[in-house]
Amino acid sequence: MADEVEVIRGLRGVYFDTTSASFVDGEQGRLIYRGYNIHDLAENSSAEETFYLLMYGQLPTTAQLEEFDKKLKGSREIPEEVISVIRLVQNAHPMDVLRTAISALAGTDPSSDISDMSVEGSREKGIRLTAQAPTIVAYHHRIRQGLDPVVPNSNLGHAANFLYMLTGTEPTANESGLMDTDFVLHAEHGANASAFAARVAAGTQADVHAAITSAIATLKGPSHGGAAEEVMKMAIEIGEESAAEKYVSDVLGSGGRIMGFGHRVYKAEDPRARHLRARCQKLGEERGDPKWFRILSRVAEAMEPYKARGIHVNVDFWAGSIYHLLGLPEDIFVSIFALGRIPGWTLQVTEQLSNNILIRPLLKYEGPEDVEYVPIHQR
Ligand code: COA
């Protein structure tokens, strides 16, 4: 084994392909979807429009958006077989349920398998999954509480319908607007771990359901999507704003990490965080429950010195408290992230398929060589 082989652990800083999907500018703290700045999209676009932009590469016309919306609404139902699977695994973590149900959907989708690996066919599968996944999360949420599922309501948009299916009550415009913006902000983020997992699967010519199942499995960890859940647990543990500073110094002093801070690519502020920060503050005031915003603000203040080391607030820091204020339980936070990201994963898969190559890096071997094999009875 040549000693001079360079090992780049975690593929840190490695470019493995080109993309026209999104630009995560870690130095400047910019995020671009298909050329559009995330700030413009967060303020002016909707989940449906942003999903279209990502999956088709350009903003839709009114007619195109209407057709896309119709397609999403027409695909929200999930088959009885998949509802049975959800019932079977209802005691599992919601991400495990989502992953299992999407895997099960592969068995019921009209063309889930590799018989249609075209870019167009794969995009259609991704659109169906975008529409079906909120139904899975909401049905599971109700089934595990012993409640009947609330069937999708085609009078409601993507975000509003998701909240409606969770609670059985139509959300206010403010609540659905919050969820809508959250979906916009989470829709795409380059070659993060879950998108990379999706691309690795697509690189082997596995189908969209396989790729998105891989992505969901990868998103689950607290270093990736699981952070929002951990942030809210942290806020609850801190309990009151005056305890935030000590909490931070205790965690850091014992070599721990503060969840919702730091990012592999962003060494400046995560541009998505500010939109959620402002909304978290507003929602807390409206609900007469400003405590979580205040606790988290104090955590952020205590982390100020870490900015010099490139450790800033990331998107998950404020997201958790918004979901909490919307009355959602912590264990579905990462599933909500997944719902927002399915269009991005779909786009990563179709981009991979449009110029496919097997993704297969190397491991530098550092184990022994020439070890003599000893038969089992002589060991
Ligand atoms: N709190 C405290 N210190 C942190 C930190 C955090 N949240 N994130 C990174 N650091 C420190 C590490 O301890 C390390 O310090 P050292 O050089 O003294 O050992 C340094 O910053 C680099 O960390 P590293 O793990 O090598 O960076 P990374 O690019 O691999 O990690 C994350 C990126 C996201 C995994 C990491 O920042 C993290 O664990 N964050 C918390 C979880 C989170 O919020 N994830 C959601 C991401 S959107």
Coordinates of C-alpha atoms and ligand atoms in Angstrom, one line a residue:
M1 CA 0.0 0.0 0.0
A2 CA 1.5 3.3 -1.1
D3 CA 1.9 5.6 1.9
E4 CA 1.5 8.6 -0.3
V5 CA -2.2 7.9 -1.0
E6 CA -4.1 10.9 0.2
V7 CA -7.1 10.0 2.4
I8 CA -9.8 12.7 2.6
R9 CA -11.9 11.5 5.6
G10 CA -15.5 12.2 5.4
L11 CA -14.9 13.4 1.7
R12 CA -14.5 16.9 3.3
G13 CA -14.1 19.5 0.5
V14 CA -14.2 16.9 -2.3
Y15 CA -16.2 17.7 -5.5
F16 CA -17.5 14.5 -7.0
D17 CA -19.6 15.9 -9.8
T18 CA -21.2 19.1 -11.2
T19 CA -24.7 20.4 -10.6
S20 CA -27.2 23.0 -11.7
A21 CA -29.5 22.3 -8.8
S22 CA -28.3 24.4 -5.9
F23 CA -25.2 26.4 -4.8
V24 CA -24.4 26.2 -1.1
D25 CA -21.9 29.0 -0.7
G26 CA -20.3 28.2 2.6
E27 CA -18.0 31.2 2.7
Q28 CA -20.6 33.9 2.0
G29 CA -23.5 32.1 3.7
R30 CA -25.5 32.1 0.4
L31 CA -28.0 29.4 -0.8
I32 CA -29.1 29.4 -4.4
Y33 CA -31.8 27.1 -5.9
R34 CA -31.6 26.9 -9.7
G35 CA -30.2 30.5 -9.7
Y36 CA -32.7 32.0 -7.3
N37 CA -31.5 33.3 -3.9
I38 CA -33.2 31.5 -1.0
H39 CA -34.1 34.8 0.6
D40 CA -36.3 35.7 -2.4
L41 CA -37.9 32.3 -2.4
A42 CA -38.5 32.2 1.3
E43 CA -40.2 35.6 1.2
N44 CA -42.1 35.2 -2.1
S45 CA -42.5 31.7 -3.2
S46 CA -44.6 28.7 -2.1
A47 CA -43.7 25.1 -1.4
E48 CA -45.4 24.0 -4.6
E49 CA -43.7 26.6 -6.8
T50 CA -40.3 25.9 -5.3
F51 CA -40.7 22.2 -5.7
Y52 CA -41.6 22.8 -9.4
L53 CA -38.5 25.1 -9.8
L54 CA -36.2 22.4 -8.3
M55 CA -37.6 19.4 -10.2
Y56 CA -38.1 21.1 -13.6
G57 CA -35.3 23.7 -13.4
Q58 CA -37.4 26.8 -14.0
L59 CA -40.2 28.7 -12.3
P60 CA -43.6 27.6 -13.5
T61 CA -46.2 29.7 -15.4
T62 CA -49.6 29.9 -13.8
A63 CA -50.9 27.0 -16.0
Q64 CA -47.8 24.9 -15.2
L65 CA -48.2 25.5 -11.5
E66 CA -51.9 24.6 -11.6
E67 CA -51.1 21.4 -13.4
F68 CA -48.4 20.5 -10.9
D69 CA -50.6 21.3 -8.0
K70 CA -53.3 19.1 -9.5
K71 CA -50.8 16.3 -9.8
L72 CA -49.7 16.6 -6.2
K73 CA -53.3 16.7 -4.9
G74 CA -54.2 13.7 -7.1
S75 CA -51.4 11.7 -5.6
R76 CA -51.8 12.3 -1.9
E77 CA -53.7 9.1 -1.1
I78 CA -51.7 6.0 0.0
P79 CA -52.9 2.4 -0.6
E80 CA -54.5 0.3 2.1
E81 CA -51.5 -2.1 2.0
V82 CA -49.2 0.8 3.0
I83 CA -51.6 1.9 5.8
S84 CA -51.5 -1.6 7.1
V85 CA -47.7 -1.4 7.1
I86 CA -47.9 1.8 9.1
R87 CA -50.2 0.1 11.6
L88 CA -47.8 -2.8 11.9
V89 CA -44.8 -0.5 12.8
Q90 CA -46.7 2.2 14.6
N91 CA -44.5 2.1 17.7
A92 CA -41.3 2.8 15.8
H93 CA -39.7 6.3 15.5
P94 CA -41.6 8.3 12.8
M95 CA -38.5 8.3 10.6
D96 CA -38.4 4.5 10.7
V97 CA -42.1 4.5 9.8
L98 CA -41.6 6.9 6.9
R99 CA -38.7 4.9 5.6
T100 CA -40.6 1.6 5.8
A101 CA -43.7 3.0 4.3
I102 CA -41.9 4.6 1.3
S103 CA -40.1 1.3 0.8
A104 CA -43.5 -0.4 0.9
L105 CA -44.9 2.1 -1.6
A106 CA -42.3 0.7 -4.1
G107 CA -44.5 -2.4 -4.1
T108 CA -47.6 -0.5 -5.0
D109 CA -46.4 2.3 -7.3
P110 CA -47.4 1.8 -10.9
S111 CA -43.8 2.0 -12.0
S112 CA -41.6 2.1 -9.0
D113 CA -39.1 -0.4 -10.2
I114 CA -36.3 -0.1 -12.7
S115 CA -38.6 -0.7 -15.6
D116 CA -38.8 3.1 -16.0
M117 CA -35.5 4.7 -15.1
S118 CA -35.9 7.7 -17.5
V119 CA -35.5 11.1 -16.1
E120 CA -39.1 12.0 -16.8
G121 CA -40.4 8.7 -15.2
S122 CA -38.2 9.2 -12.2
R123 CA -39.4 12.7 -11.7
E124 CA -43.0 11.5 -11.8
K125 CA -42.2 9.0 -9.1
G126 CA -40.6 11.7 -7.0
I127 CA -43.6 13.9 -7.4
R128 CA -45.9 11.1 -6.2
L129 CA -43.6 10.5 -3.2
T130 CA -43.6 14.3 -2.5
A131 CA -47.4 14.1 -2.3
Q132 CA -47.7 10.7 -0.5
A133 CA -45.0 11.3 2.2
P134 CA -47.0 13.9 4.2
T135 CA -49.9 11.5 4.3
I136 CA -47.7 8.8 5.7
V137 CA -46.4 11.0 8.5
A138 CA -49.8 12.3 9.3
Y139 CA -51.5 8.9 9.2
H140 CA -48.9 7.5 11.5
H141 CA -49.1 10.4 13.9
R142 CA -52.9 9.7 14.3
I143 CA -52.8 5.9 14.2
R144 CA -50.3 5.7 17.1
Q145 CA -52.6 7.9 19.2
G146 CA -55.5 5.6 18.5
L147 CA -57.1 8.2 16.2
D148 CA -58.6 7.7 12.7
P149 CA -56.5 9.0 9.9
V150 CA -57.8 12.3 8.4
V151 CA -58.0 11.9 4.6
P152 CA -56.3 14.5 2.4
N153 CA -58.3 17.6 1.6
S154 CA -57.9 18.7 -2.0
N155 CA -59.1 22.2 -1.2
L156 CA -55.9 22.8 0.8
G157 CA -52.4 23.4 -0.5
H158 CA -49.4 21.1 0.3
A159 CA -48.4 22.6 3.7
A160 CA -52.0 23.4 4.9
N161 CA -53.1 19.9 4.0
F162 CA -50.3 18.3 5.9
L163 CA -51.2 20.2 9.1
Y164 CA -54.9 19.4 8.5
M165 CA -54.2 15.7 8.2
L166 CA -52.2 15.8 11.5
T167 CA -54.8 17.6 13.5
G168 CA -58.1 17.2 11.7
T169 CA -58.5 21.0 11.9
E170 CA -57.8 23.4 9.1
P171 CA -54.8 25.5 10.0
T172 CA -54.8 29.3 10.1
A173 CA -53.2 31.1 7.2
N174 CA -50.3 32.0 9.5
E175 CA -49.7 28.3 10.5
S176 CA -49.8 27.0 7.0
G177 CA -47.6 29.9 5.8
L178 CA -45.0 28.9 8.4
M179 CA -45.1 25.2 7.3
D180 CA -44.9 26.3 3.7
T181 CA -41.8 28.5 4.3
D182 CA -40.3 25.6 6.2
F183 CA -40.7 23.3 3.2
V184 CA -39.2 26.0 0.9
L185 CA -36.2 26.4 3.2
H186 CA -35.6 22.6 3.5
A187 CA -36.2 21.7 -0.2
E188 CA -32.7 21.3 -1.4
H189 CA -29.1 21.5 -0.1
G190 CA -26.5 20.1 -2.5
A191 CA -24.5 17.0 -1.7
N192 CA -25.4 16.7 2.0
A193 CA -25.2 13.2 3.4
S194 CA -28.8 12.2 2.6
A195 CA -28.6 13.6 -1.0
F196 CA -25.3 11.8 -1.4
A197 CA -26.9 8.6 -0.2
A198 CA -29.6 9.1 -2.8
R199 CA -27.1 9.7 -5.5
V200 CA -25.0 6.6 -4.5
A201 CA -28.2 4.5 -4.9
A202 CA -29.1 6.1 -8.2
G203 CA -25.5 5.7 -9.4
T204 CA -26.1 1.9 -9.2
Q205 CA -29.3 2.5 -11.3
A206 CA -31.5 1.7 -8.3
D207 CA -34.9 3.3 -8.7
V208 CA -36.3 6.5 -7.0
H209 CA -38.0 4.6 -4.2
A210 CA -34.7 2.9 -3.4
A211 CA -32.8 6.2 -3.5
I212 CA -35.3 8.1 -1.3
T213 CA -35.4 5.2 1.2
S214 CA -31.6 5.5 1.4
A215 CA -31.8 9.2 1.8
I216 CA -34.4 9.0 4.6
A217 CA -32.3 6.4 6.4
T218 CA -29.3 8.8 6.2
L219 CA -31.2 11.9 7.2
K220 CA -32.3 10.4 10.5
G221 CA -29.0 10.9 12.4
P222 CA -28.6 13.9 14.8
S223 CA -25.6 15.1 12.8
H224 CA -28.0 15.7 9.9
G225 CA -31.7 16.0 10.1
G226 CA -32.1 14.8 13.7
A227 CA -30.7 18.0 15.1
A228 CA -34.1 19.9 15.3
E229 CA -35.4 17.3 17.6
E230 CA -32.3 17.5 19.8
V231 CA -32.5 21.3 19.9
M232 CA -36.0 21.2 21.3
K233 CA -35.0 18.6 23.8
M234 CA -32.2 20.9 24.8
A235 CA -34.5 23.9 25.2
I236 CA -36.9 21.9 27.4
E237 CA -33.9 20.7 29.5
I238 CA -32.7 24.3 29.9
G239 CA -36.1 25.2 31.0
E240 CA -35.6 28.9 31.6
E241 CA -33.6 31.6 29.8
S242 CA -31.4 32.4 32.8
A243 CA -30.1 28.8 32.8
A244 CA -29.0 28.9 29.1
E245 CA -25.5 30.3 29.5
K246 CA -24.5 27.7 32.2
Y247 CA -26.0 24.9 30.1
V248 CA -23.9 25.9 27.1
S249 CA -20.7 26.2 29.1
D250 CA -21.3 22.8 30.8
V251 CA -21.9 21.0 27.5
L252 CA -18.9 22.6 25.8
G253 CA -16.8 22.2 28.9
S254 CA -17.4 18.4 28.9
G255 CA -16.5 18.2 25.2
G256 CA -20.1 18.1 23.9
R257 CA -21.8 19.9 21.1
I258 CA -24.6 22.3 21.0
M259 CA -27.2 21.0 18.6
G260 CA -28.3 23.4 15.9
F261 CA -24.8 24.9 15.5
G262 CA -22.1 24.2 13.0
H263 CA -22.2 23.0 9.5
R264 CA -19.9 21.0 7.2
V265 CA -20.2 23.7 4.5
Y266 CA -21.4 26.9 6.0
K267 CA -18.6 28.7 7.8
A268 CA -20.8 31.9 7.8
E269 CA -24.4 32.1 9.0
D270 CA -26.8 29.5 7.5
P271 CA -28.9 31.8 5.3
R272 CA -32.0 29.7 6.1
A273 CA -31.8 30.3 9.8
R274 CA -32.8 34.0 9.8
H275 CA -36.2 33.3 8.2
L276 CA -37.0 30.7 10.9
R277 CA -35.7 32.9 13.7
A278 CA -38.0 35.8 12.8
R279 CA -40.9 33.4 12.4
C280 CA -40.2 31.7 15.7
Q281 CA -40.2 35.0 17.5
K282 CA -43.5 36.1 15.9
L283 CA -45.2 32.8 16.5
G284 CA -44.1 32.7 20.2
E285 CA -45.5 36.2 20.8
E286 CA -48.7 35.4 19.0
R287 CA -49.2 32.2 21.0
G288 CA -48.3 34.0 24.3
D289 CA -45.4 31.5 24.6
P290 CA -42.2 33.5 24.0
K291 CA -40.2 31.3 26.3
W292 CA -38.6 29.0 23.7
F293 CA -37.5 31.9 21.5
R294 CA -35.9 33.6 24.6
I295 CA -34.1 30.4 25.7
L296 CA -32.8 29.7 22.3
S297 CA -31.7 33.4 21.8
R298 CA -29.7 33.1 25.0
V299 CA -28.1 29.9 23.8
A300 CA -27.2 31.7 20.6
E301 CA -25.7 34.6 22.6
A302 CA -23.6 32.1 24.6
M303 CA -22.3 30.6 21.3
E304 CA -21.3 34.0 19.9
P305 CA -17.5 33.4 20.6
Y306 CA -17.8 30.3 18.4
K307 CA -18.5 32.4 15.3
A308 CA -14.8 33.1 15.1
R309 CA -14.3 29.4 14.6
G310 CA -16.9 29.3 11.8
I311 CA -19.6 27.7 14.0
H312 CA -22.9 29.5 13.5
V313 CA -26.6 28.8 14.0
N314 CA -27.9 26.3 11.4
V315 CA -31.4 25.8 10.0
D316 CA -32.3 23.2 12.6
F317 CA -31.8 25.6 15.5
W318 CA -35.1 27.5 15.1
A319 CA -37.1 24.9 13.2
G320 CA -37.6 22.7 16.3
S321 CA -39.2 25.5 18.3
I322 CA -41.5 26.4 15.5
Y323 CA -42.8 22.9 15.2
H324 CA -43.2 22.8 19.0
L325 CA -45.2 26.0 19.0
L326 CA -47.4 24.5 16.2
G327 CA -48.2 21.7 18.7
L328 CA -46.2 19.0 17.0
P329 CA -44.3 16.3 19.0
E330 CA -40.5 16.4 18.8
D331 CA -40.1 12.9 17.3
I332 CA -41.8 14.0 14.0
F333 CA -39.5 17.0 13.5
V334 CA -37.0 15.1 11.4
S335 CA -39.8 13.6 9.3
I336 CA -41.0 17.1 8.5
F337 CA -37.5 17.9 7.3
A338 CA -37.7 14.8 5.1
L339 CA -41.1 15.9 3.6
G340 CA -39.5 19.2 2.6
R341 CA -36.4 17.5 1.1
I342 CA -38.1 14.9 -1.1
P343 CA -38.2 17.3 -4.1
G344 CA -34.5 17.9 -3.6
W345 CA -33.6 14.3 -3.4
T346 CA -35.7 13.6 -6.5
L347 CA -33.8 16.3 -8.4
Q348 CA -30.5 14.9 -7.2
V349 CA -31.5 11.5 -8.5
T350 CA -32.7 12.8 -11.9
E351 CA -29.5 14.8 -12.2
Q352 CA -27.5 11.8 -11.4
L353 CA -29.4 9.6 -13.9
S354 CA -29.1 12.2 -16.7
N355 CA -25.3 11.7 -16.7
N356 CA -24.9 8.6 -14.6
I357 CA -21.8 7.1 -13.2
L358 CA -21.3 4.5 -10.5
I359 CA -20.1 6.3 -7.3
R360 CA -17.5 4.1 -5.8
P361 CA -14.6 5.6 -3.9
L362 CA -11.7 3.7 -2.3
L363 CA -10.7 2.9 1.3
K364 CA -7.0 2.9 2.1
Y365 CA -6.2 -0.5 3.6
E366 CA -4.3 -0.3 6.9
G367 CA -4.9 -3.9 8.1
P368 CA -2.4 -6.8 8.1
E369 CA -1.4 -8.7 5.0
D370 CA -0.1 -12.2 4.5
V371 CA -1.7 -13.6 7.7
E372 CA -1.6 -17.4 7.7
Y373 CA -5.0 -19.1 7.6
V374 CA -5.3 -21.5 10.5
P375 CA -8.1 -24.1 10.2
I376 CA -10.9 -23.7 12.9
H377 CA -10.0 -26.8 14.9
Q378 CA -6.4 -25.5 15.3
R379 CA -7.2 -22.0 16.6
Ligands
COA1 N1 -21.0 22.7 19.1 C1 -19.7 22.8 19.6 N2 -18.6 22.6 18.8 C2 -18.9 22.2 17.5 C3 -20.1 22.1 17.0 C4 -21.2 22.3 17.8 N3 -22.5 22.2 17.4 N4 -20.0 21.8 15.7 C5 -18.7 21.7 15.4 N5 -18.0 21.9 16.6 C6 -16.5 21.9 16.7 C7 -16.0 20.5 16.9 O1 -16.0 20.1 18.2 C8 -14.7 20.6 16.3 O2 -13.8 21.2 17.2 P1 -12.3 20.7 17.3 O3 -11.7 21.1 16.0 O4 -11.8 21.4 18.5 O5 -12.3 19.2 17.5 C9 -14.8 21.6 15.1 O6 -16.0 22.4 15.5 C10 -15.1 21.0 13.8 O7 -16.1 20.0 13.9 P2 -16.3 18.8 12.9 O8 -17.2 17.8 13.5 O9 -15.0 18.4 12.3 O10 -17.1 19.6 11.8 P3 -18.0 18.9 10.7 O11 -18.0 19.8 9.5 O12 -17.6 17.5 10.4 O13 -19.4 18.9 11.5 C11 -21.6 19.0 12.0 C12 -20.6 19.4 11.0 C13 -23.0 19.5 11.5 C14 -21.7 17.5 12.1 C15 -21.3 19.6 13.4 O14 -21.2 21.0 13.3 C16 -22.3 19.2 14.5 O15 -22.2 18.1 15.1 N6 -23.3 20.0 14.8 C17 -24.4 19.7 15.7 C18 -25.5 18.9 15.0 C19 -26.3 19.8 14.1 O16 -26.7 20.9 14.4 N7 -26.5 19.2 12.9 C20 -27.3 19.8 11.9 C21 -26.5 20.3 10.7 S1 -27.6 21.2 9.6

